[in-house]
Amino acid sequence: MTPTAAAPIRQHLPSSSSSARSGNLRLPARLRLPARPRAAPSASMSAEPRPAPSPVPPPAHPTYDLSAVIALALSEDAGHRGDVSCLATIPTDVKAEATFIAKEDGVIAGISLAEMIFNQVDPSLKVQWFETDGNYVHKGLQFGKVYGCAQSIIVAERVVLNFMQRMSGIATMTKAMADAARPACILETRKTAPGLRLVDKWAVLIGGGKNHRLGLFDMVMIKDNHISVAGGITNAMTSVDQFLVKENLAVPVEVETRTLEEVRDLLKYTDENKTSLTRIMLDNMVVPLPNGDLDVSMLKDAVQLINGRFETEASGNVTIDTVKKIGETGVTYISSGALTHSVKALDISLKIDTELALQVGRRTNRA
């Protein structure tokens, strides 16, 4: 199948995000390529192309440094010698143009992150995008180009694709789940790849989902282990309310319930006490049936008991096949760990224009 280019081309300067800290970390010396002359870009890349800012910014996190994550990914690839394959085969002054091609249908995500990676590897690279984060792409679509030092493009290639393919896979599944879940909102969980928490959650936002808590710091979430140690839901909730008052903290509070009895106990507590509770999780209250159907009667009963007094969140047995029926019960949110812990990467390639590279290479060799 011959790849087809999308039109028109959108060109923008990159935007910075305080939460991403995209430009505050220099690469280790072994990642910086030798100095090289800057040649004029090809005619197709002559308008200082840069990507559109993502329509969805990354989640704001108080300690996560996205530039450091990028530098680590580049460093683990370069090791202590750098790209010996490039150093052995490609002169430092050879220029190339490479094209991003979708190898399957899906939601593209990671365009803004790719821009950060290219910028960290070589700020002189010129990047041009035909799509923005969150757009649906079809197999064979050319959705971006990068022009500049051939070594720099190849050094950045795998890291860029690793991030983009993972993020696009998450965004694609999130989009499918979010569409099916309406009017409920789809959430991910903390079941993210270690070190990639913000990246995974960013992809969920790009796919049309919403973020659950970023970590242990931004929400009180009382789950089964807390309840067991505290001696029951009422004791756990009492301790939470006392702690928040003592520490003068204002954060959302969610409590996990597993039975209708636990829901009633929690509601009884809230009726009798001033409380900080904001959301009730209804865990594993849907039951898959042998015939492939789904029994959501317990979940419906719980939602009716709560009757809009608090946000509700369904969790457990959530799949692309069950999420529609769960969403129809009236819950506010549906959370799915599978969005990030079982992601299937979207296949994307970055191919160098061989003819252009050969022409530049021949001119370089003659010189």
Coordinates of C-alpha atoms in Angstrom, one line a residue:
M1 CA 0.0 0.0 0.0
T2 CA 1.4 3.4 -1.0
P3 CA 1.4 5.8 2.0
T4 CA -0.8 8.8 1.5
A5 CA 0.1 12.2 2.9
A6 CA -2.4 14.3 4.8
A7 CA -3.1 18.0 3.9
P8 CA -2.8 20.8 4.8
I9 CA 0.4 21.0 6.8
R10 CA 0.1 22.7 10.2
Q11 CA 3.3 24.4 11.4
H12 CA 3.7 25.9 14.9
L13 CA 6.4 26.8 17.3
P14 CA 6.7 24.5 20.3
S15 CA 5.1 25.5 23.6
S16 CA 6.6 25.0 27.0
S17 CA 4.8 23.4 29.9
S18 CA 5.8 24.1 33.5
S19 CA 4.7 20.7 34.6
A20 CA 6.8 19.0 31.8
R21 CA 9.9 21.2 32.4
S22 CA 10.8 20.4 28.8
G23 CA 14.0 22.4 28.4
N24 CA 15.8 22.5 31.7
L25 CA 18.1 19.5 31.4
R26 CA 21.2 19.2 29.3
L27 CA 22.0 15.9 27.8
P28 CA 25.1 14.0 29.0
A29 CA 28.2 14.8 26.9
R30 CA 28.1 11.3 25.3
L31 CA 24.7 12.1 23.8
R32 CA 25.7 15.3 22.2
L33 CA 26.9 14.8 18.7
P34 CA 29.9 16.6 17.2
A35 CA 29.5 20.1 16.0
R36 CA 28.4 20.3 12.4
P37 CA 27.6 23.0 9.9
R38 CA 23.9 23.8 9.4
A39 CA 22.7 23.4 5.8
A40 CA 19.6 25.0 4.4
P41 CA 16.6 22.8 4.7
S42 CA 14.9 21.2 1.8
A43 CA 12.2 23.2 0.0
S44 CA 9.4 21.1 1.6
M45 CA 10.7 22.0 5.1
S46 CA 11.6 25.6 4.7
A47 CA 9.1 27.4 6.8
E48 CA 10.6 26.7 10.3
P49 CA 8.1 23.9 10.9
R50 CA 7.3 22.9 14.5
P51 CA 4.4 20.9 15.9
A52 CA 1.1 22.2 17.1
P53 CA 1.0 22.4 20.9
S54 CA -0.9 19.4 22.2
P55 CA -4.6 20.2 22.6
V56 CA -4.2 18.4 25.9
P57 CA -1.3 19.5 28.2
P58 CA 0.4 16.9 30.4
P59 CA -0.9 16.5 33.9
A60 CA 0.6 18.8 36.4
H61 CA 2.8 16.9 38.8
P62 CA 4.8 18.5 41.6
T63 CA 8.0 16.4 41.3
Y64 CA 7.9 14.7 37.9
D65 CA 10.6 16.0 35.5
L66 CA 9.7 15.0 32.0
S67 CA 13.1 16.2 30.6
A68 CA 14.9 13.9 33.0
V69 CA 12.7 11.0 31.8
I70 CA 13.6 11.8 28.2
A71 CA 17.3 12.1 29.1
L72 CA 17.3 8.7 30.8
A73 CA 15.7 7.1 27.8
L74 CA 18.3 8.5 25.5
S75 CA 21.1 7.7 27.9
E76 CA 20.1 4.0 28.3
D77 CA 20.2 3.8 24.5
A78 CA 23.5 5.6 24.0
G79 CA 25.4 4.0 26.9
H80 CA 29.0 5.1 27.3
R81 CA 29.9 5.2 23.6
G82 CA 27.0 6.7 21.8
D83 CA 25.5 5.3 18.6
V84 CA 28.5 3.3 17.2
S85 CA 26.5 2.3 14.1
C86 CA 25.9 5.9 13.1
L87 CA 29.4 6.9 13.9
A88 CA 30.7 4.1 11.8
T89 CA 28.5 4.6 8.7
I90 CA 27.1 8.2 8.5
P91 CA 29.3 11.4 8.3
T92 CA 28.3 14.0 10.8
D93 CA 27.4 16.6 8.1
V94 CA 25.0 14.3 6.1
K95 CA 21.4 15.6 6.2
A96 CA 18.3 13.5 5.8
E97 CA 14.5 13.8 5.8
A98 CA 12.4 11.1 7.5
T99 CA 8.7 10.5 7.5
F100 CA 6.4 9.3 10.2
I101 CA 4.0 6.6 8.9
A102 CA 1.1 5.0 10.7
K103 CA 1.2 1.3 10.2
E104 CA -2.3 0.7 11.6
D105 CA -5.4 2.7 12.4
G106 CA -5.6 4.4 15.8
V107 CA -5.4 7.6 17.8
I108 CA -2.0 9.3 17.6
A109 CA -0.5 10.5 20.8
G110 CA 3.0 11.7 21.8
I111 CA 3.6 14.3 19.1
S112 CA 4.4 17.0 21.6
L113 CA 6.6 14.6 23.5
A114 CA 8.4 13.6 20.3
E115 CA 9.1 17.3 19.7
M116 CA 10.8 17.5 23.2
I117 CA 12.9 14.5 22.4
F118 CA 14.1 15.8 19.0
N119 CA 14.9 19.1 20.7
Q120 CA 17.0 17.5 23.4
V121 CA 18.9 15.4 20.9
D122 CA 19.5 18.2 18.4
P123 CA 17.7 21.6 18.6
S124 CA 18.6 22.2 14.9
L125 CA 16.3 19.5 13.7
K126 CA 13.2 20.7 11.9
V127 CA 10.0 18.9 12.6
Q128 CA 6.7 19.1 10.6
W129 CA 3.4 17.6 11.6
F130 CA 0.4 16.9 9.5
E131 CA -1.7 15.8 12.5
T132 CA -2.0 16.8 16.2
D133 CA -2.2 14.7 19.4
G134 CA -5.7 13.0 19.6
N135 CA -6.3 12.8 15.9
Y136 CA -7.4 9.5 14.4
V137 CA -4.9 8.2 11.8
H138 CA -5.3 5.4 9.2
K139 CA -2.9 2.8 8.1
G140 CA -0.4 4.2 5.6
L141 CA -1.0 7.9 6.6
Q142 CA 2.1 10.1 6.6
F143 CA 1.6 12.3 9.6
G144 CA 4.9 14.0 10.2
K145 CA 8.4 14.7 8.9
V146 CA 11.8 15.5 10.5
Y147 CA 14.7 17.1 8.6
G148 CA 18.3 17.7 9.6
C149 CA 21.4 15.8 10.7
A150 CA 21.0 12.2 9.7
Q151 CA 22.9 11.0 12.8
S152 CA 20.6 13.0 15.1
I153 CA 17.4 11.7 13.5
I154 CA 18.6 8.1 13.9
V155 CA 19.7 8.6 17.5
A156 CA 16.3 10.0 18.4
E157 CA 14.3 7.5 16.3
R158 CA 13.8 4.6 18.6
V159 CA 13.2 6.7 21.8
V160 CA 10.6 8.8 19.9
L161 CA 8.9 5.7 18.5
N162 CA 8.9 3.9 21.8
F163 CA 7.1 6.8 23.5
M164 CA 4.7 7.5 20.6
Q165 CA 3.7 3.9 20.1
R166 CA 3.0 3.3 23.8
M167 CA 1.1 6.6 24.1
S168 CA -0.8 6.0 20.9
G169 CA -1.8 2.5 22.1
I170 CA -3.1 3.9 25.4
A171 CA -4.9 6.8 23.6
T172 CA -6.5 4.4 21.1
M173 CA -8.0 2.1 23.8
T174 CA -9.0 5.1 25.9
K175 CA -10.9 6.6 23.0
A176 CA -12.8 3.3 22.4
M177 CA -13.6 2.9 26.1
A178 CA -14.6 6.6 26.6
D179 CA -16.9 6.5 23.7
A180 CA -18.6 3.3 24.9
A181 CA -18.8 4.4 28.5
R182 CA -20.8 7.6 28.0
P183 CA -22.4 9.2 29.9
A184 CA -19.9 7.9 32.5
C185 CA -16.3 9.1 32.3
I186 CA -13.4 6.7 31.8
L187 CA -10.4 6.8 34.2
E188 CA -7.1 5.0 34.3
T189 CA -5.5 3.9 37.6
R190 CA -2.0 4.0 39.2
K191 CA -1.2 0.7 37.3
T192 CA 1.3 2.5 35.0
A193 CA 4.8 1.6 33.9
P194 CA 7.3 2.6 36.6
G195 CA 8.8 6.0 35.7
L196 CA 6.2 6.6 33.0
R197 CA 3.3 7.7 35.3
L198 CA 2.9 11.1 33.7
V199 CA 3.4 9.9 30.2
D200 CA 0.8 7.1 30.5
K201 CA -1.7 9.5 32.1
W202 CA -1.1 12.1 29.5
A203 CA -2.0 9.6 26.8
V204 CA -5.2 8.8 28.6
L205 CA -6.1 12.5 28.5
I206 CA -5.3 12.7 24.8
G207 CA -7.5 9.7 24.2
G208 CA -10.5 11.4 25.8
G209 CA -10.4 9.9 29.3
K210 CA -9.9 11.6 32.6
N211 CA -7.1 11.1 35.2
H212 CA -7.6 9.4 38.4
R213 CA -5.2 10.4 41.2
L214 CA -1.6 11.0 40.0
G215 CA -0.1 9.3 43.1
L216 CA -0.4 8.9 46.8
F217 CA -0.3 12.6 47.5
D218 CA -3.2 14.2 45.7
M219 CA -6.2 12.1 47.0
V220 CA -7.1 10.1 50.0
M221 CA -8.2 6.8 48.7
I222 CA -9.3 4.3 51.4
K223 CA -9.1 0.7 49.9
D224 CA -9.7 -2.7 51.4
N225 CA -6.3 -3.0 53.1
H226 CA -6.8 0.4 54.9
I227 CA -10.3 -0.6 55.9
S228 CA -9.1 -4.0 57.2
V229 CA -6.4 -2.5 59.3
A230 CA -8.6 0.4 60.6
G231 CA -11.3 -2.1 61.7
G232 CA -14.0 -1.2 59.2
I233 CA -15.3 1.6 56.9
T234 CA -16.7 3.7 59.8
N235 CA -13.4 3.7 61.7
A236 CA -11.4 4.4 58.5
M237 CA -13.6 7.3 57.5
T238 CA -13.5 8.8 61.0
S239 CA -9.7 8.7 61.0
V240 CA -9.6 10.4 57.6
D241 CA -11.8 13.2 58.6
Q242 CA -9.9 13.8 61.8
F243 CA -6.5 13.7 59.9
L244 CA -7.6 16.2 57.3
V245 CA -8.9 18.6 59.9
K246 CA -5.7 18.3 62.0
E247 CA -3.4 18.8 58.9
N248 CA -5.6 21.5 57.4
L249 CA -5.7 19.6 54.1
A250 CA -8.3 19.9 51.4
V251 CA -8.0 16.9 49.0
P252 CA -10.6 14.6 47.4
V253 CA -11.5 11.6 49.5
E254 CA -12.7 8.3 48.0
V255 CA -13.6 5.1 49.8
E256 CA -13.8 1.6 48.3
T257 CA -17.0 -0.4 49.0
R258 CA -17.4 -4.0 47.9
T259 CA -21.0 -4.8 49.1
L260 CA -24.3 -3.0 49.5
E261 CA -23.9 -3.3 53.3
E262 CA -20.6 -1.3 53.1
V263 CA -22.3 1.3 51.0
R264 CA -25.1 1.6 53.6
D265 CA -22.5 1.8 56.5
L266 CA -20.7 4.6 54.7
L267 CA -23.8 6.6 53.9
K268 CA -25.0 6.2 57.6
Y269 CA -21.6 7.7 58.7
T270 CA -22.0 10.6 56.3
D271 CA -25.5 11.3 57.5
E272 CA -24.4 11.5 61.1
N273 CA -21.0 13.3 60.7
K274 CA -19.5 16.2 58.9
T275 CA -17.3 14.5 56.3
S276 CA -14.8 15.2 53.6
L277 CA -16.0 12.2 51.5
T278 CA -16.3 13.1 47.8
R279 CA -16.5 9.8 45.9
I280 CA -17.5 6.2 46.6
M281 CA -15.9 3.4 44.7
L282 CA -18.2 0.4 43.8
D283 CA -15.7 -2.4 43.4
N284 CA -16.5 -5.6 41.6
M285 CA -20.2 -5.0 41.7
V286 CA -20.7 -6.3 38.2
V287 CA -20.7 -10.0 37.6
P288 CA -19.8 -11.7 34.3
L289 CA -22.3 -14.4 33.5
P290 CA -21.6 -17.8 31.8
N291 CA -23.6 -16.8 28.7
G292 CA -21.3 -13.8 28.2
D293 CA -23.8 -11.2 29.6
L294 CA -23.1 -9.0 32.6
D295 CA -25.1 -8.7 35.8
V296 CA -25.1 -5.1 36.8
S297 CA -28.0 -5.2 39.3
M298 CA -25.8 -4.8 42.4
L299 CA -24.1 -1.8 40.8
K300 CA -27.5 -0.2 39.9
D301 CA -28.7 -0.7 43.5
A302 CA -25.6 0.9 44.9
V303 CA -26.0 3.9 42.6
Q304 CA -29.6 4.3 43.6
L305 CA -28.7 4.1 47.3
I306 CA -26.1 6.9 46.9
N307 CA -28.7 8.9 44.8
G308 CA -26.3 11.6 43.6
R309 CA -25.0 12.6 47.1
F310 CA -21.5 11.6 46.1
E311 CA -19.6 10.8 42.9
T312 CA -19.5 7.1 42.1
E313 CA -16.8 5.0 40.5
A314 CA -17.3 1.5 39.1
S315 CA -14.2 -0.7 39.2
G316 CA -13.6 -4.3 38.3
N317 CA -14.5 -6.5 35.3
V318 CA -14.2 -3.4 33.1
T319 CA -13.4 -4.3 29.4
I320 CA -14.2 -2.8 26.1
D321 CA -17.1 -5.4 25.9
T322 CA -18.6 -4.5 29.4
V323 CA -18.0 -0.8 29.7
K324 CA -21.1 0.3 27.8
K325 CA -23.5 -1.7 30.1
I326 CA -21.6 -0.4 33.2
G327 CA -21.9 3.2 31.9
E328 CA -25.6 2.8 31.6
T329 CA -26.1 2.2 35.3
G330 CA -25.6 5.9 36.2
V331 CA -22.1 5.8 37.7
T332 CA -20.1 9.0 37.4
Y333 CA -16.8 7.3 36.6
I334 CA -15.5 3.9 35.4
S335 CA -11.9 3.1 36.1
S336 CA -9.8 0.6 34.2
G337 CA -6.2 -0.5 35.0
A338 CA -6.0 -2.2 31.7
L339 CA -5.8 1.1 29.9
T340 CA -2.1 1.4 31.0
H341 CA -1.0 -2.0 32.3
S342 CA -2.1 -4.0 29.3
V343 CA -1.5 -1.5 26.5
K344 CA -1.0 -2.7 22.9
A345 CA 1.4 -0.3 21.2
L346 CA 0.2 1.3 18.0
D347 CA 2.6 0.4 15.1
I348 CA 4.4 3.5 13.8
S349 CA 7.5 3.8 11.6
L350 CA 9.9 6.6 10.8
K351 CA 11.5 6.1 7.4
I352 CA 14.3 8.2 5.9
D353 CA 13.9 9.4 2.4
T354 CA 16.6 7.3 0.8
E355 CA 16.8 9.3 -2.5
L356 CA 17.3 12.6 -0.6
A357 CA 19.9 11.0 1.7
L358 CA 21.8 9.6 -1.2
Q359 CA 21.8 12.9 -3.0
V360 CA 23.1 14.7 0.0
G361 CA 25.6 12.0 0.7
R362 CA 26.9 12.1 -2.9
R363 CA 27.4 15.9 -2.7
T364 CA 29.2 15.5 0.7
N365 CA 31.5 12.8 -0.7
R366 CA 32.3 14.9 -3.8
A367 CA 33.2 17.8 -1.5

